[in-house]
Coordinates of C-alpha atoms in Angstrom, one line a residue:
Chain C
X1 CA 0.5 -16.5 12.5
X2 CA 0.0 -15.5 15.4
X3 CA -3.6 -13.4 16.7
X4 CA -1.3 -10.0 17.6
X5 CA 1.2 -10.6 14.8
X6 CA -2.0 -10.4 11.9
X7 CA -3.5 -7.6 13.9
X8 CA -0.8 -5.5 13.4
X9 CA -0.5 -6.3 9.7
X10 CA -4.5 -5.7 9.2
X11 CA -3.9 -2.2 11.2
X12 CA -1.3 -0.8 8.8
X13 CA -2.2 -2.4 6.1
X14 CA -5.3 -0.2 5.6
X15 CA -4.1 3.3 3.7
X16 CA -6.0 5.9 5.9
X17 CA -4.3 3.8 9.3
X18 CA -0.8 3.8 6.8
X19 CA -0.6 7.3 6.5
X20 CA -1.1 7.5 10.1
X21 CA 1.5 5.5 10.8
X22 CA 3.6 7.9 8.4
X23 CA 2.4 11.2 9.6
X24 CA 3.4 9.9 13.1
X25 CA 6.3 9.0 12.4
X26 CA 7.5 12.2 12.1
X27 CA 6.1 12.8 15.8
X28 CA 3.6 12.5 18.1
X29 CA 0.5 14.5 17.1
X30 CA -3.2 15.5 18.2
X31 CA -6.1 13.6 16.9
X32 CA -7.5 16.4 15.4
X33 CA -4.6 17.8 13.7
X34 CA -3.9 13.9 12.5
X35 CA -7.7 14.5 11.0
X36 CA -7.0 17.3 9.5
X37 CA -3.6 16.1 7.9
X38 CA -5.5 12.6 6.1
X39 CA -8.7 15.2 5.0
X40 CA -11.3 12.9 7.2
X41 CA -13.8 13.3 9.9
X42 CA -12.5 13.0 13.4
X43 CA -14.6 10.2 14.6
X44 CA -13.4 8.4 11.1
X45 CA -9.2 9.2 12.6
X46 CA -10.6 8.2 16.1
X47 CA -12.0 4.7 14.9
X48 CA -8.5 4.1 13.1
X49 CA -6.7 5.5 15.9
X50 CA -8.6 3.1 18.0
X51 CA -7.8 -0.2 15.6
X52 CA -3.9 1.1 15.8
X53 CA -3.9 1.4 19.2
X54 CA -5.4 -2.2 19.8
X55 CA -3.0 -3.9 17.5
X56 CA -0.1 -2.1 19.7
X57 CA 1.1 0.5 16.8
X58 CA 0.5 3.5 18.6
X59 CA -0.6 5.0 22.2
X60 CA -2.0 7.7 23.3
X61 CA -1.9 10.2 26.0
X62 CA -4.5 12.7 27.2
X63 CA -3.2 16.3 27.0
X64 CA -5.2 19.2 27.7
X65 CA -8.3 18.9 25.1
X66 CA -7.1 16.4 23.0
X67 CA -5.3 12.9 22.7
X68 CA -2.2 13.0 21.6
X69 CA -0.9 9.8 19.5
X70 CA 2.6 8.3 18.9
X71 CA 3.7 5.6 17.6
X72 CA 4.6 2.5 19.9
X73 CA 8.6 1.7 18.7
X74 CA 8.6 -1.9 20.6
X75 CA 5.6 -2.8 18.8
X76 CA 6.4 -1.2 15.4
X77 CA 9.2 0.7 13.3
X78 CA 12.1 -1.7 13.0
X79 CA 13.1 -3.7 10.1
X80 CA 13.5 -6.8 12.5
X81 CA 10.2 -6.6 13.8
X82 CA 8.8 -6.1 10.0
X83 CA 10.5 -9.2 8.7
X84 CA 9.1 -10.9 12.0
X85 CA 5.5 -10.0 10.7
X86 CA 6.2 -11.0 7.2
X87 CA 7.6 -14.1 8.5
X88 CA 4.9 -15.3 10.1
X89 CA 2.3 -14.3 7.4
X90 CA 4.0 -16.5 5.2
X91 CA 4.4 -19.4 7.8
X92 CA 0.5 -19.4 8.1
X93 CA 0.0 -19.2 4.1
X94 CA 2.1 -21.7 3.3
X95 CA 0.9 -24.1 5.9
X96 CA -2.8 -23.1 4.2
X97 CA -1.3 -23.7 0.5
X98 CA 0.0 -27.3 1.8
X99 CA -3.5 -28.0 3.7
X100 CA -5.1 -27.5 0.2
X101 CA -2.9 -29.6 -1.6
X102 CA -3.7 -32.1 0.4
X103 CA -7.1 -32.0 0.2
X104 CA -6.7 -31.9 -3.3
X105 CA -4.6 -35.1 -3.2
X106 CA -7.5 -36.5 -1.2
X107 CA -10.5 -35.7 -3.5
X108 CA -8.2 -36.9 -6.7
X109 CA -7.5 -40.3 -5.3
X110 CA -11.4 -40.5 -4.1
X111 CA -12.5 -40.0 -7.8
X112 CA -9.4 -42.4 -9.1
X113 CA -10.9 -45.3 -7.3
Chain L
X1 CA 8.1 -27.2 7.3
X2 CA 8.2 -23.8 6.3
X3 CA 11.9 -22.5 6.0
X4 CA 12.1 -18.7 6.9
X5 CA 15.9 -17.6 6.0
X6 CA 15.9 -13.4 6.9
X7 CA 18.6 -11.7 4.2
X8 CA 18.6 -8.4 6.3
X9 CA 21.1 -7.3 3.7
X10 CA 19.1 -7.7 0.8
X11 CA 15.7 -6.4 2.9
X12 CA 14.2 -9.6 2.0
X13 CA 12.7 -12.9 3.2
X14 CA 13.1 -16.4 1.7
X15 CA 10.4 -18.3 2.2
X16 CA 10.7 -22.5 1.3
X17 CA 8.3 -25.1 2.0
X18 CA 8.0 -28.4 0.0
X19 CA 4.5 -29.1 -0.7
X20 CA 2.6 -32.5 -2.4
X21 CA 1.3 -31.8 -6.2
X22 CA 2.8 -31.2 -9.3
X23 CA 4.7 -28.5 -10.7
X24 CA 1.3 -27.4 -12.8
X25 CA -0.9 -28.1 -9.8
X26 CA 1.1 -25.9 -8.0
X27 CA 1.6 -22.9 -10.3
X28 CA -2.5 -23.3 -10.7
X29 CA -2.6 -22.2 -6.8
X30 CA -1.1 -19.2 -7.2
X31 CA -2.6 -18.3 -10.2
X32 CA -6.1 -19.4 -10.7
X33 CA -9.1 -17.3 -8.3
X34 CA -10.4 -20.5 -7.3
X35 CA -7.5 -21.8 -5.5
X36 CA -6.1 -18.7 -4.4
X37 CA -9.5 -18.0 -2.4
X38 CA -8.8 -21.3 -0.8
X39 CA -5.1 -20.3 1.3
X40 CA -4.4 -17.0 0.7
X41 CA -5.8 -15.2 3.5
X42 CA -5.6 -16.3 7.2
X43 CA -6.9 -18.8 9.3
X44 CA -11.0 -17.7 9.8
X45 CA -10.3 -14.9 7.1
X46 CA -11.9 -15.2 3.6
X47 CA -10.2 -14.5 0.5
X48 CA -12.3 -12.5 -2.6
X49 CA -11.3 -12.4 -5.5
X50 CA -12.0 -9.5 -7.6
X51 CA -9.8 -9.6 -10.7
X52 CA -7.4 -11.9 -11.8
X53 CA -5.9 -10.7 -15.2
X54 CA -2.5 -13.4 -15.2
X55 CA -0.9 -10.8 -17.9
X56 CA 2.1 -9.0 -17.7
X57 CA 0.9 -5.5 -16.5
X58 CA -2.2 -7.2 -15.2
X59 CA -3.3 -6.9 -12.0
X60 CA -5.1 -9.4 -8.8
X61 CA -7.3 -7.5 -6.6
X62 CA -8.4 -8.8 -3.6
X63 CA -10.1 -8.8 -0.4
X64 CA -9.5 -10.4 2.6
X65 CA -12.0 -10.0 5.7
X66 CA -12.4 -11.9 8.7
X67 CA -15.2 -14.7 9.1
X68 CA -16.9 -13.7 11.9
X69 CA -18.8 -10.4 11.7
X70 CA -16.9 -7.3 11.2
X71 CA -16.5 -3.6 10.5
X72 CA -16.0 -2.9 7.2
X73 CA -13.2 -0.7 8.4
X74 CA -11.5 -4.0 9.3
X75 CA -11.2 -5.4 5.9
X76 CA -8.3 -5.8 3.9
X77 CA -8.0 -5.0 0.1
X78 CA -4.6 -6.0 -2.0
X79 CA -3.5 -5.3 -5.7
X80 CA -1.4 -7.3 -7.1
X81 CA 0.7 -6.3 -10.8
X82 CA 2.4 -9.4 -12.5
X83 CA 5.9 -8.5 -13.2
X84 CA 7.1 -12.0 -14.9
X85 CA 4.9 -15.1 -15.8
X86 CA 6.7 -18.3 -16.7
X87 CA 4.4 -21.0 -15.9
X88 CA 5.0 -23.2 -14.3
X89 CA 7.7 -22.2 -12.5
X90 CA 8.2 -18.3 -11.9
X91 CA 6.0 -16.1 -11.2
X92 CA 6.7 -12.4 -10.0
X93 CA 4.3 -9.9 -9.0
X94 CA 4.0 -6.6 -6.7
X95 CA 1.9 -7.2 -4.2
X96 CA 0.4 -3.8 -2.7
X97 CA -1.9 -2.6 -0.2
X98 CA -4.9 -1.0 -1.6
X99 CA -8.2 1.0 -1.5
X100 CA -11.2 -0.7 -2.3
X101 CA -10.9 1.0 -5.7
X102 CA -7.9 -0.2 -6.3
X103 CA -5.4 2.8 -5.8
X104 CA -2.2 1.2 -4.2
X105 CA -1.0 2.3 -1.4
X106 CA 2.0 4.3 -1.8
X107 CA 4.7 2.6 0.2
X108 CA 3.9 -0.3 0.4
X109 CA 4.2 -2.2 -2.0
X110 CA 5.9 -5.9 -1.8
X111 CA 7.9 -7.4 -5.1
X112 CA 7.2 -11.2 -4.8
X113 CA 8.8 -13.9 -6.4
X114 CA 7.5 -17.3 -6.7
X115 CA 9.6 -20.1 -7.8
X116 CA 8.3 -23.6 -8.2
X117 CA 11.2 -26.3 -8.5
X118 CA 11.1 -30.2 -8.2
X119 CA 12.2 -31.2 -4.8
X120 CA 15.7 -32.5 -4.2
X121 CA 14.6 -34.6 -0.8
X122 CA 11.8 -36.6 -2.3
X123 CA 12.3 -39.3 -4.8
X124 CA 9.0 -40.1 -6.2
X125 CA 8.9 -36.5 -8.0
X126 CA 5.8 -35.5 -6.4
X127 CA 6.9 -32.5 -4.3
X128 CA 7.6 -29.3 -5.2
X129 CA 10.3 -27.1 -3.4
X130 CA 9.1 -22.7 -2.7
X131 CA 11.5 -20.2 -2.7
X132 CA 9.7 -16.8 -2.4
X133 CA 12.5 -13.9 -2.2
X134 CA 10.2 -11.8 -0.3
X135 CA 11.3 -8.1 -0.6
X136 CA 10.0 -5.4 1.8
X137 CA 11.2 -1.7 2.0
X138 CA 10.9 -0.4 5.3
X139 CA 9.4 3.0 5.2
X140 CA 9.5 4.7 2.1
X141 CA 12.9 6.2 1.9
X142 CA 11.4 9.4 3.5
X143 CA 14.0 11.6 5.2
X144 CA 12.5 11.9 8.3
X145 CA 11.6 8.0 8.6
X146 CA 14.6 7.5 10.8
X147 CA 13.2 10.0 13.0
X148 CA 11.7 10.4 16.8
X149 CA 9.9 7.6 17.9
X150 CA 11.5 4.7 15.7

């Protein structure tokens, strides 16, 4: 899987950086009221913010006191670009299940000699 | 090779690869900590186990956290619930993002199903053959999911 394809998965897949991605996508909102709506600190919903905005979910833009966040729709929201993710999770895993097996193999014919 | 077939229909993916080792050897993968800790998580990510209770009802917690140093805030935690366990060939669970506690996630939670069978292309019996119908809601069926910005 691919490095920007895994960080997306690792930003949603967090449940405080989910239900931003839920709360936004009923719109763009302020950091502070996105704080407010997932009952934590500010900084906390600016560090996730920041993780979702690196991974390409969201992007922000700087209003009058605040940044204002929405979510990015190339990078996230359709169900093509979800089963693209998934996809490539389950490339990489099952690559990693057959590396293991192999192994496996190895070390059993080892000890069978 | 890893097959991906996308049923967009059925909201699903269908995952098939044909891997080396027995039909046992393979169900012990995907159900035994030790093994699962060796493939589950990513390239340079590592795999904890925390539970593994192969019971109907029962559930795999796990953690999955890069190699290199990180932020805890990076880390990612998965519950699992078996579903069906028919060893050694199906195997069903929902696989759900988590809390560290263990509280799932509402939303997103993945039914998974796991289907060993001898492979058809090798003779000498020794592959297995995946099919993994892998089922993902979009959303959560919330009105408004449909809405601005998607």
């Amino acid at each position: 899987m691919s490095v920007a394809t895994f960080e997306v998965f690792r930003a949603i897949a967090e449940p405080n950086r989910y239900a931003i991605v839920e709360l936004l996508r009923e719109g763009a909102r302020p950091v502070g009221e996105i704080a407010t709506a997932l009952d934590i600190r500010q900084p906390h919903a600016s560090r996730h913010l920041r993780i979702l905005a690196e991974a390409g979910v969201v992007s922000a833009r700087s209003a009058a006191q605040s940044r204002i966040y929405r979510l990015e729709p190339a990078a996230f929201g359709s169900l093509e670009h979800w089963l693209g993710t998934f996809a490539e999770i389950w490339t990489e895993r099952t690559d990693r299940l057959e590396t293991y097996l192999e192994r496996v193999a190895e070390e059993e014919e080892e000890q069978g000699r | 090779m890893t097959t991906v077939t996308r049923d967009r229909a059925g909201k699903r993916l269908i995952v098939e690869r044909e891997v080396r080792g027995s039909a046992p050897l393979v169900w012990a993968c995907w159900t035994e900590a030790d093994r699962l800790r060796e493939w589950w998580g990513p390239h340079d990510w590592r795999t904890d186990v925390l539970e593994l209770d192969l019971r109907v009802g029962g559930r795999w917690r796990y953690r999955l956290r890069p190699d290199r140093e990180h932020d805890l805030i990076e880390e990612h935690w998965g519950t699992a619930t078996y579903e069906i366990i028919d060893a050694p060939t199906l195997l069903r669970f929902l696989d759900a993002s988590s809390s560290p506690d263990g509280s799932v996630t509402a939303g997103s939670e993945m039914p998974t199903n796991v289907r060993i069978t001898p492979s058809e292309s090798r003779s000498n019996g020794r592959h297995d053959h995946h099919r993994i119908p892998h089922r993902r809601r979009p959303g959560t069926g919330r009105s408004t999911g449909n809405g601005r910005g998607l």
